Amino acid sequence: SFFNGLGPREGFLWRFLPLYEPGQAVWQAGFLSVSAFNNAGFNILPESESLAIFRDELWILGVSGVLIILGSIGYSVLVDLVKYHRFRRFSLDTRLVLIMSLVLYSLGALVFFISEFANEATLNEAPFGAQIVDSVLASVSGRTAGFSTIDFGGTHQHTNVFFMGLMFIGGASGSTAGGIKVTTMAVIVAAVIASVRGRTQVEAFGREIPTAQIQRALAIGFMAIAFVFVV
C-alpha cells in the first residue's frame, strides 16, 4: 500500500541495503543525504530517474523533503530554531524566511496539484495520497533542489513557468539553495504592500525595514530579472 514506507528502519541506508552491496548502499545513502541537504539534486542511483523508484515510500520521500528544507532555510534560521523555540523570539530575518517559505511551499504544492491532477503523464494515474505527496515534494524540491517523483517532461507549460518563478526565488540567505533568496522576495513584497497602502515606512512584524535594505532587495530583483532576459 501507499503507506508501507512508514517506519524508523526505512531510512536511506536500511532501504538501500536490500538493493545494493553493503559498501554501495552506504555510499548511495550518504550521497543522497548530502545531495538533499545541499539542495544539489544530484542522483547516482543505478537505473533510476531521480526519486521515482521511491514514489510509494512515504518515509524516504519525507526524509528527503526534510533534508531539503533544512538546507534551504539557512544556518542562522536553524540556530534561531534551536536556541529560542518560539516564533515571537526569532529575529526578523528568521520570521521572514519561515513565513515566506511556508507560503511558497503551500502555493507551489497547490498549483502543482491543481495543474497536474488530470494530467495522465504526471498525477492522474496515481492514488490520491500519492498525488498529494508528489505535489508537496515537487514544491519543496522544485524551488531549490531538483529531486522529483514524476517526469517534468510531461508537465504542462503553465506548471513549468510557475516553477521557474519558484526556482528564481530559491531559498534563504546563508543557505545551500540558490535564487534571489526568500528574504529578498519578502522585502519586495513588504515594500509593495506599503506602497499600495500609501505608507512611507515599510514594516514587517512591527519592525521597520531600513530603506537601504529595501533598495538592495529591489536592485537584486531587477538585476536578476535582467540577467535572465539577457541570457
PDB file of C-alpha atoms in Angstrom:
ATOM      1  CA  SER A   1       0.000   0.000   0.000  1.00  0.00           C
ATOM      2  CA  PHE A   2       0.967   3.659  -0.247  1.00  0.00           C
ATOM      3  CA  PHE A   3       1.993   3.930   3.402  1.00  0.00           C
ATOM      4  CA  ASN A   4       4.155   0.813   3.511  1.00  0.00           C
ATOM      5  CA  GLY A   5       7.208   3.062   3.732  1.00  0.00           C
ATOM      6  CA  LEU A   6       6.423   4.344   7.221  1.00  0.00           C
ATOM      7  CA  GLY A   7       8.832   3.199   9.895  1.00  0.00           C
ATOM      8  CA  PRO A   8      12.134   4.271  11.514  1.00  0.00           C
ATOM      9  CA  ARG A   9      14.074   1.464   9.845  1.00  0.00           C
ATOM     10  CA  GLU A  10      13.144   2.735   6.429  1.00  0.00           C
ATOM     11  CA  GLY A  11      15.789   5.440   6.210  1.00  0.00           C
ATOM     12  CA  PHE A  12      18.099   5.664   3.219  1.00  0.00           C
ATOM     13  CA  LEU A  13      20.625   3.094   4.419  1.00  0.00           C
ATOM     14  CA  TRP A  14      18.086   0.487   5.569  1.00  0.00           C
ATOM     15  CA  ARG A  15      16.214   0.875   2.292  1.00  0.00           C
ATOM     16  CA  PHE A  16      19.336   0.571   0.134  1.00  0.00           C
ATOM     17  CA  LEU A  17      20.858  -2.462   1.889  1.00  0.00           C
ATOM     18  CA  PRO A  18      18.474  -4.955   0.197  1.00  0.00           C
ATOM     19  CA  LEU A  19      19.118  -3.311  -3.178  1.00  0.00           C
ATOM     20  CA  TYR A  20      22.911  -2.982  -3.270  1.00  0.00           C
ATOM     21  CA  GLU A  21      26.080  -4.400  -1.789  1.00  0.00           C
ATOM     22  CA  PRO A  22      26.768  -3.026   1.744  1.00  0.00           C
ATOM     23  CA  GLY A  23      29.515  -0.657   0.603  1.00  0.00           C
ATOM     24  CA  GLN A  24      27.415   0.595  -2.290  1.00  0.00           C
ATOM     25  CA  ALA A  25      24.395   1.007  -0.018  1.00  0.00           C
ATOM     26  CA  VAL A  26      26.387   3.150   2.434  1.00  0.00           C
ATOM     27  CA  TRP A  27      27.761   5.268  -0.422  1.00  0.00           C
ATOM     28  CA  GLN A  28      24.351   5.766  -2.036  1.00  0.00           C
ATOM     29  CA  ALA A  29      22.689   6.647   1.294  1.00  0.00           C
ATOM     30  CA  GLY A  30      25.422   9.125   2.200  1.00  0.00           C
ATOM     31  CA  PHE A  31      25.472  10.700  -1.249  1.00  0.00           C
ATOM     32  CA  LEU A  32      21.703  11.128  -1.379  1.00  0.00           C
ATOM     33  CA  SER A  33      21.633  12.637   2.125  1.00  0.00           C
ATOM     34  CA  VAL A  34      24.326  15.189   1.299  1.00  0.00           C
ATOM     35  CA  SER A  35      22.754  15.943  -2.077  1.00  0.00           C
ATOM     36  CA  ALA A  36      19.361  16.573  -0.474  1.00  0.00           C
ATOM     37  CA  PHE A  37      20.671  18.805   2.332  1.00  0.00           C
ATOM     38  CA  ASN A  38      22.871  20.750  -0.079  1.00  0.00           C
ATOM     39  CA  ASN A  39      19.898  21.206  -2.422  1.00  0.00           C
ATOM     40  CA  ALA A  40      22.041  19.835  -5.220  1.00  0.00           C
ATOM     41  CA  GLY A  41      19.502  17.409  -6.648  1.00  0.00           C
ATOM     42  CA  PHE A  42      22.185  15.038  -7.925  1.00  0.00           C
ATOM     43  CA  ASN A  43      21.203  11.390  -8.010  1.00  0.00           C
ATOM     44  CA  ILE A  44      23.507   8.470  -8.824  1.00  0.00           C
ATOM     45  CA  LEU A  45      21.124   5.603  -8.047  1.00  0.00           C
ATOM     46  CA  PRO A  46      21.546   2.966 -10.781  1.00  0.00           C
ATOM     47  CA  GLU A  47      18.736   2.888 -13.362  1.00  0.00           C
ATOM     48  CA  SER A  48      16.729   5.499 -11.518  1.00  0.00           C
ATOM     49  CA  GLU A  49      15.077   8.736 -12.637  1.00  0.00           C
ATOM     50  CA  SER A  50      15.525  10.940  -9.576  1.00  0.00           C
ATOM     51  CA  LEU A  51      13.332   9.567  -6.714  1.00  0.00           C
ATOM     52  CA  ALA A  52      10.697   7.977  -8.969  1.00  0.00           C
ATOM     53  CA  ILE A  53      11.511   4.450  -7.774  1.00  0.00           C
ATOM     54  CA  PHE A  54      10.548   5.508  -4.213  1.00  0.00           C
ATOM     55  CA  ARG A  55       7.280   7.167  -5.231  1.00  0.00           C
ATOM     56  CA  ASP A  56       5.235   4.848  -2.981  1.00  0.00           C
ATOM     57  CA  GLU A  57       7.567   5.078   0.029  1.00  0.00           C
ATOM     58  CA  LEU A  58       6.488   7.993   2.174  1.00  0.00           C
ATOM     59  CA  TRP A  59       9.331   7.678   4.673  1.00  0.00           C
ATOM     60  CA  ILE A  60      12.045   8.022   2.015  1.00  0.00           C
ATOM     61  CA  LEU A  61      10.338  10.992   0.396  1.00  0.00           C
ATOM     62  CA  GLY A  62       9.694  12.561   3.797  1.00  0.00           C
ATOM     63  CA  VAL A  63      13.336  12.306   4.863  1.00  0.00           C
ATOM     64  CA  SER A  64      14.414  13.779   1.527  1.00  0.00           C
ATOM     65  CA  GLY A  65      11.964  16.653   1.903  1.00  0.00           C
ATOM     66  CA  VAL A  66      13.054  17.445   5.462  1.00  0.00           C
ATOM     67  CA  LEU A  67      16.737  17.493   4.449  1.00  0.00           C
ATOM     68  CA  ILE A  68      15.956  19.816   1.542  1.00  0.00           C
ATOM     69  CA  ILE A  69      14.035  22.194   3.811  1.00  0.00           C
ATOM     70  CA  LEU A  70      16.769  22.213   6.483  1.00  0.00           C
ATOM     71  CA  GLY A  71      19.368  23.042   3.859  1.00  0.00           C
ATOM     72  CA  SER A  72      17.280  25.738   2.182  1.00  0.00           C
ATOM     73  CA  ILE A  73      16.203  27.809   5.210  1.00  0.00           C
ATOM     74  CA  GLY A  74      19.759  28.798   6.177  1.00  0.00           C
ATOM     75  CA  TYR A  75      22.071  28.197   9.104  1.00  0.00           C
ATOM     76  CA  SER A  76      21.094  31.348  11.011  1.00  0.00           C
ATOM     77  CA  VAL A  77      17.457  30.227  10.932  1.00  0.00           C
ATOM     78  CA  LEU A  78      18.447  26.780  12.212  1.00  0.00           C
ATOM     79  CA  VAL A  79      20.332  28.415  15.082  1.00  0.00           C
ATOM     80  CA  ASP A  80      17.273  30.508  15.991  1.00  0.00           C
ATOM     81  CA  LEU A  81      15.010  27.451  15.873  1.00  0.00           C
ATOM     82  CA  VAL A  82      17.296  25.500  18.207  1.00  0.00           C
ATOM     83  CA  LYS A  83      18.054  28.418  20.519  1.00  0.00           C
ATOM     84  CA  TYR A  84      14.696  30.157  21.010  1.00  0.00           C
ATOM     85  CA  HIS A  85      11.922  27.676  20.055  1.00  0.00           C
ATOM     86  CA  ARG A  86       9.269  30.436  19.995  1.00  0.00           C
ATOM     87  CA  PHE A  87       8.268  32.423  16.927  1.00  0.00           C
ATOM     88  CA  ARG A  88       7.985  35.765  18.750  1.00  0.00           C
ATOM     89  CA  ARG A  89      11.600  35.476  19.911  1.00  0.00           C
ATOM     90  CA  PHE A  90      13.006  34.847  16.445  1.00  0.00           C
ATOM     91  CA  SER A  91      14.886  37.548  14.562  1.00  0.00           C
ATOM     92  CA  LEU A  92      13.088  39.417  11.799  1.00  0.00           C
ATOM     93  CA  ASP A  93      15.145  37.576   9.192  1.00  0.00           C
ATOM     94  CA  THR A  94      14.118  34.192  10.608  1.00  0.00           C
ATOM     95  CA  ARG A  95      10.461  35.211  10.724  1.00  0.00           C
ATOM     96  CA  LEU A  96      10.515  36.361   7.093  1.00  0.00           C
ATOM     97  CA  VAL A  97      12.262  33.163   5.959  1.00  0.00           C
ATOM     98  CA  LEU A  98       9.830  30.872   7.775  1.00  0.00           C
ATOM     99  CA  ILE A  99       6.649  32.672   6.720  1.00  0.00           C
ATOM    100  CA  MET A 100       7.731  33.206   3.117  1.00  0.00           C
ATOM    101  CA  SER A 101       8.981  29.621   2.799  1.00  0.00           C
ATOM    102  CA  LEU A 102       5.708  28.252   4.172  1.00  0.00           C
ATOM    103  CA  VAL A 103       3.721  30.407   1.736  1.00  0.00           C
ATOM    104  CA  LEU A 104       5.831  29.293  -1.225  1.00  0.00           C
ATOM    105  CA  TYR A 105       5.731  25.605  -0.232  1.00  0.00           C
ATOM    106  CA  SER A 106       1.948  25.708   0.150  1.00  0.00           C
ATOM    107  CA  LEU A 107       1.366  27.727  -3.007  1.00  0.00           C
ATOM    108  CA  GLY A 108       3.684  25.525  -5.052  1.00  0.00           C
ATOM    109  CA  ALA A 109       2.003  22.319  -3.900  1.00  0.00           C
ATOM    110  CA  LEU A 110      -1.466  23.735  -4.537  1.00  0.00           C
ATOM    111  CA  VAL A 111      -0.617  24.998  -8.016  1.00  0.00           C
ATOM    112  CA  PHE A 112       1.106  21.744  -8.968  1.00  0.00           C
ATOM    113  CA  PHE A 113      -1.840  19.640  -7.771  1.00  0.00           C
ATOM    114  CA  ILE A 114      -4.481  21.770  -9.497  1.00  0.00           C
ATOM    115  CA  SER A 115      -2.467  21.972 -12.721  1.00  0.00           C
ATOM    116  CA  GLU A 116      -1.466  18.320 -12.953  1.00  0.00           C
ATOM    117  CA  PHE A 117      -4.118  16.166 -11.233  1.00  0.00           C
ATOM    118  CA  ALA A 118      -5.847  15.474 -14.584  1.00  0.00           C
ATOM    119  CA  ASN A 119      -2.576  15.004 -16.492  1.00  0.00           C
ATOM    120  CA  GLU A 120      -2.088  11.316 -17.304  1.00  0.00           C
ATOM    121  CA  ALA A 121       1.646  11.870 -17.780  1.00  0.00           C
ATOM    122  CA  THR A 122       2.119  13.032 -14.188  1.00  0.00           C
ATOM    123  CA  LEU A 123      -0.542  12.713 -11.437  1.00  0.00           C
ATOM    124  CA  ASN A 124      -3.721  11.351 -12.976  1.00  0.00           C
ATOM    125  CA  GLU A 125      -2.851   7.648 -12.770  1.00  0.00           C
ATOM    126  CA  ALA A 126      -1.584   7.802  -9.161  1.00  0.00           C
ATOM    127  CA  PRO A 127      -3.675   7.266  -5.978  1.00  0.00           C
ATOM    128  CA  PHE A 128      -4.910  10.435  -4.276  1.00  0.00           C
ATOM    129  CA  GLY A 129      -2.391  10.112  -1.430  1.00  0.00           C
ATOM    130  CA  ALA A 130       0.467   9.802  -3.895  1.00  0.00           C
ATOM    131  CA  GLN A 131      -0.824  12.844  -5.782  1.00  0.00           C
ATOM    132  CA  ILE A 132      -0.635  14.920  -2.599  1.00  0.00           C
ATOM    133  CA  VAL A 133       2.866  13.684  -1.740  1.00  0.00           C
ATOM    134  CA  ASP A 134       4.072  14.231  -5.321  1.00  0.00           C
ATOM    135  CA  SER A 135       2.716  17.789  -5.241  1.00  0.00           C
ATOM    136  CA  VAL A 136       4.315  18.617  -1.893  1.00  0.00           C
ATOM    137  CA  LEU A 137       7.679  17.116  -2.870  1.00  0.00           C
ATOM    138  CA  ALA A 138       7.586  18.938  -6.205  1.00  0.00           C
ATOM    139  CA  SER A 139       7.008  22.222  -4.377  1.00  0.00           C
ATOM    140  CA  VAL A 140       9.689  21.609  -1.738  1.00  0.00           C
ATOM    141  CA  SER A 141      12.285  20.265  -4.147  1.00  0.00           C
ATOM    142  CA  GLY A 142      11.434  22.197  -7.295  1.00  0.00           C
ATOM    143  CA  ARG A 143      12.244  25.578  -5.772  1.00  0.00           C
ATOM    144  CA  THR A 144      15.754  24.737  -4.641  1.00  0.00           C
ATOM    145  CA  ALA A 145      16.866  21.129  -5.129  1.00  0.00           C
ATOM    146  CA  GLY A 146      15.558  19.357  -8.217  1.00  0.00           C
ATOM    147  CA  PHE A 147      14.509  15.918  -6.974  1.00  0.00           C
ATOM    148  CA  SER A 148      11.197  14.639  -8.283  1.00  0.00           C
ATOM    149  CA  THR A 149       8.981  11.579  -8.342  1.00  0.00           C
ATOM    150  CA  ILE A 150       7.376  12.447 -11.667  1.00  0.00           C
ATOM    151  CA  ASP A 151       8.719  13.240 -15.135  1.00  0.00           C
ATOM    152  CA  PHE A 152       8.739  17.012 -15.595  1.00  0.00           C
ATOM    153  CA  GLY A 153       8.957  16.366 -19.308  1.00  0.00           C
ATOM    154  CA  GLY A 154       5.256  15.563 -19.131  1.00  0.00           C
ATOM    155  CA  THR A 155       4.082  18.558 -17.081  1.00  0.00           C
ATOM    156  CA  HIS A 156       2.003  21.366 -18.573  1.00  0.00           C
ATOM    157  CA  GLN A 157       3.763  24.503 -19.743  1.00  0.00           C
ATOM    158  CA  HIS A 158       1.971  26.722 -17.218  1.00  0.00           C
ATOM    159  CA  THR A 159       3.246  24.417 -14.463  1.00  0.00           C
ATOM    160  CA  ASN A 160       6.783  24.794 -15.770  1.00  0.00           C
ATOM    161  CA  VAL A 161       6.520  28.589 -15.946  1.00  0.00           C
ATOM    162  CA  PHE A 162       5.253  28.783 -12.369  1.00  0.00           C
ATOM    163  CA  PHE A 163       8.055  26.549 -11.108  1.00  0.00           C
ATOM    164  CA  MET A 164      10.589  28.671 -12.964  1.00  0.00           C
ATOM    165  CA  GLY A 165       9.370  31.512 -10.779  1.00  0.00           C
ATOM    166  CA  LEU A 166       9.829  29.405  -7.653  1.00  0.00           C
ATOM    167  CA  MET A 167      13.361  28.487  -8.731  1.00  0.00           C
ATOM    168  CA  PHE A 168      14.069  32.158  -9.419  1.00  0.00           C
ATOM    169  CA  ILE A 169      13.208  32.976  -5.779  1.00  0.00           C
ATOM    170  CA  GLY A 170      15.132  29.994  -4.384  1.00  0.00           C
ATOM    171  CA  GLY A 171      15.937  29.534  -0.707  1.00  0.00           C
ATOM    172  CA  ALA A 172      17.105  31.662   2.220  1.00  0.00           C
ATOM    173  CA  SER A 173      20.234  33.750   2.579  1.00  0.00           C
ATOM    174  CA  GLY A 174      23.133  31.809   4.060  1.00  0.00           C
ATOM    175  CA  SER A 175      21.618  28.527   2.931  1.00  0.00           C
ATOM    176  CA  THR A 176      22.680  25.865   0.460  1.00  0.00           C
ATOM    177  CA  ALA A 177      19.983  26.965  -2.006  1.00  0.00           C
ATOM    178  CA  GLY A 178      20.217  29.381  -4.903  1.00  0.00           C
ATOM    179  CA  GLY A 179      17.903  32.078  -6.253  1.00  0.00           C
ATOM    180  CA  ILE A 180      17.476  35.725  -5.288  1.00  0.00           C
ATOM    181  CA  LYS A 181      16.521  34.445  -1.776  1.00  0.00           C
ATOM    182  CA  VAL A 182      13.195  34.381   0.022  1.00  0.00           C
ATOM    183  CA  THR A 183      14.211  37.297   2.256  1.00  0.00           C
ATOM    184  CA  THR A 184      14.770  39.449  -0.828  1.00  0.00           C
ATOM    185  CA  MET A 185      11.336  38.486  -2.121  1.00  0.00           C
ATOM    186  CA  ALA A 186       9.757  39.092   1.285  1.00  0.00           C
ATOM    187  CA  VAL A 187      11.221  42.606   1.489  1.00  0.00           C
ATOM    188  CA  ILE A 188       9.996  43.392  -2.045  1.00  0.00           C
ATOM    189  CA  VAL A 189       6.501  42.137  -1.167  1.00  0.00           C
ATOM    190  CA  ALA A 190       6.506  44.210   2.038  1.00  0.00           C
ATOM    191  CA  ALA A 191       7.566  47.294   0.060  1.00  0.00           C
ATOM    192  CA  VAL A 192       4.790  46.743  -2.481  1.00  0.00           C
ATOM    193  CA  ILE A 193       2.181  46.330   0.264  1.00  0.00           C
ATOM    194  CA  ALA A 194       3.381  49.516   1.997  1.00  0.00           C
ATOM    195  CA  SER A 195       3.241  51.411  -1.307  1.00  0.00           C
ATOM    196  CA  VAL A 196      -0.288  50.186  -2.063  1.00  0.00           C
ATOM    197  CA  ARG A 197      -1.396  51.278   1.425  1.00  0.00           C
ATOM    198  CA  GLY A 198       0.207  54.680   0.915  1.00  0.00           C
ATOM    199  CA  ARG A 199       2.711  54.259   3.721  1.00  0.00           C
ATOM    200  CA  THR A 200       6.147  55.838   3.668  1.00  0.00           C
ATOM    201  CA  GLN A 201       7.657  53.255   6.013  1.00  0.00           C
ATOM    202  CA  VAL A 202       7.986  49.559   5.212  1.00  0.00           C
ATOM    203  CA  GLU A 203       7.318  47.296   8.183  1.00  0.00           C
ATOM    204  CA  ALA A 204       7.203  43.589   8.890  1.00  0.00           C
ATOM    205  CA  PHE A 205       6.061  42.052  12.202  1.00  0.00           C
ATOM    206  CA  GLY A 206       6.010  45.507  13.769  1.00  0.00           C
ATOM    207  CA  ARG A 207       9.588  46.338  12.828  1.00  0.00           C
ATOM    208  CA  GLU A 208      10.680  48.891  10.258  1.00  0.00           C
ATOM    209  CA  ILE A 209      12.812  47.656   7.371  1.00  0.00           C
ATOM    210  CA  PRO A 210      15.646  50.122   6.624  1.00  0.00           C
ATOM    211  CA  THR A 211      15.483  51.935   3.286  1.00  0.00           C
ATOM    212  CA  ALA A 212      18.930  50.647   2.345  1.00  0.00           C
ATOM    213  CA  GLN A 213      17.728  47.046   2.613  1.00  0.00           C
ATOM    214  CA  ILE A 214      14.665  47.797   0.511  1.00  0.00           C
ATOM    215  CA  GLN A 215      16.801  49.402  -2.197  1.00  0.00           C
ATOM    216  CA  ARG A 216      19.194  46.458  -2.104  1.00  0.00           C
ATOM    217  CA  ALA A 217      16.345  43.963  -2.465  1.00  0.00           C
ATOM    218  CA  LEU A 218      14.854  45.873  -5.401  1.00  0.00           C
ATOM    219  CA  ALA A 219      18.259  46.095  -7.060  1.00  0.00           C
ATOM    220  CA  ILE A 220      18.880  42.356  -6.664  1.00  0.00           C
ATOM    221  CA  GLY A 221      15.449  41.526  -8.062  1.00  0.00           C
ATOM    222  CA  PHE A 222      15.832  43.859 -11.033  1.00  0.00           C
ATOM    223  CA  MET A 223      19.353  42.714 -11.885  1.00  0.00           C
ATOM    224  CA  ALA A 224      18.375  39.050 -11.611  1.00  0.00           C
ATOM    225  CA  ILE A 225      15.408  39.507 -13.956  1.00  0.00           C
ATOM    226  CA  ALA A 226      17.575  41.476 -16.394  1.00  0.00           C
ATOM    227  CA  PHE A 227      20.239  38.759 -16.293  1.00  0.00           C
ATOM    228  CA  VAL A 228      17.671  36.045 -17.088  1.00  0.00           C
ATOM    229  CA  PHE A 229      16.335  38.006 -20.058  1.00  0.00           C
ATOM    230  CA  VAL A 230      19.850  38.696 -21.387  1.00  0.00           C
ATOM    231  CA  VAL A 231      20.794  35.021 -21.141  1.00  0.00           C
TER     232      VAL A 231
END
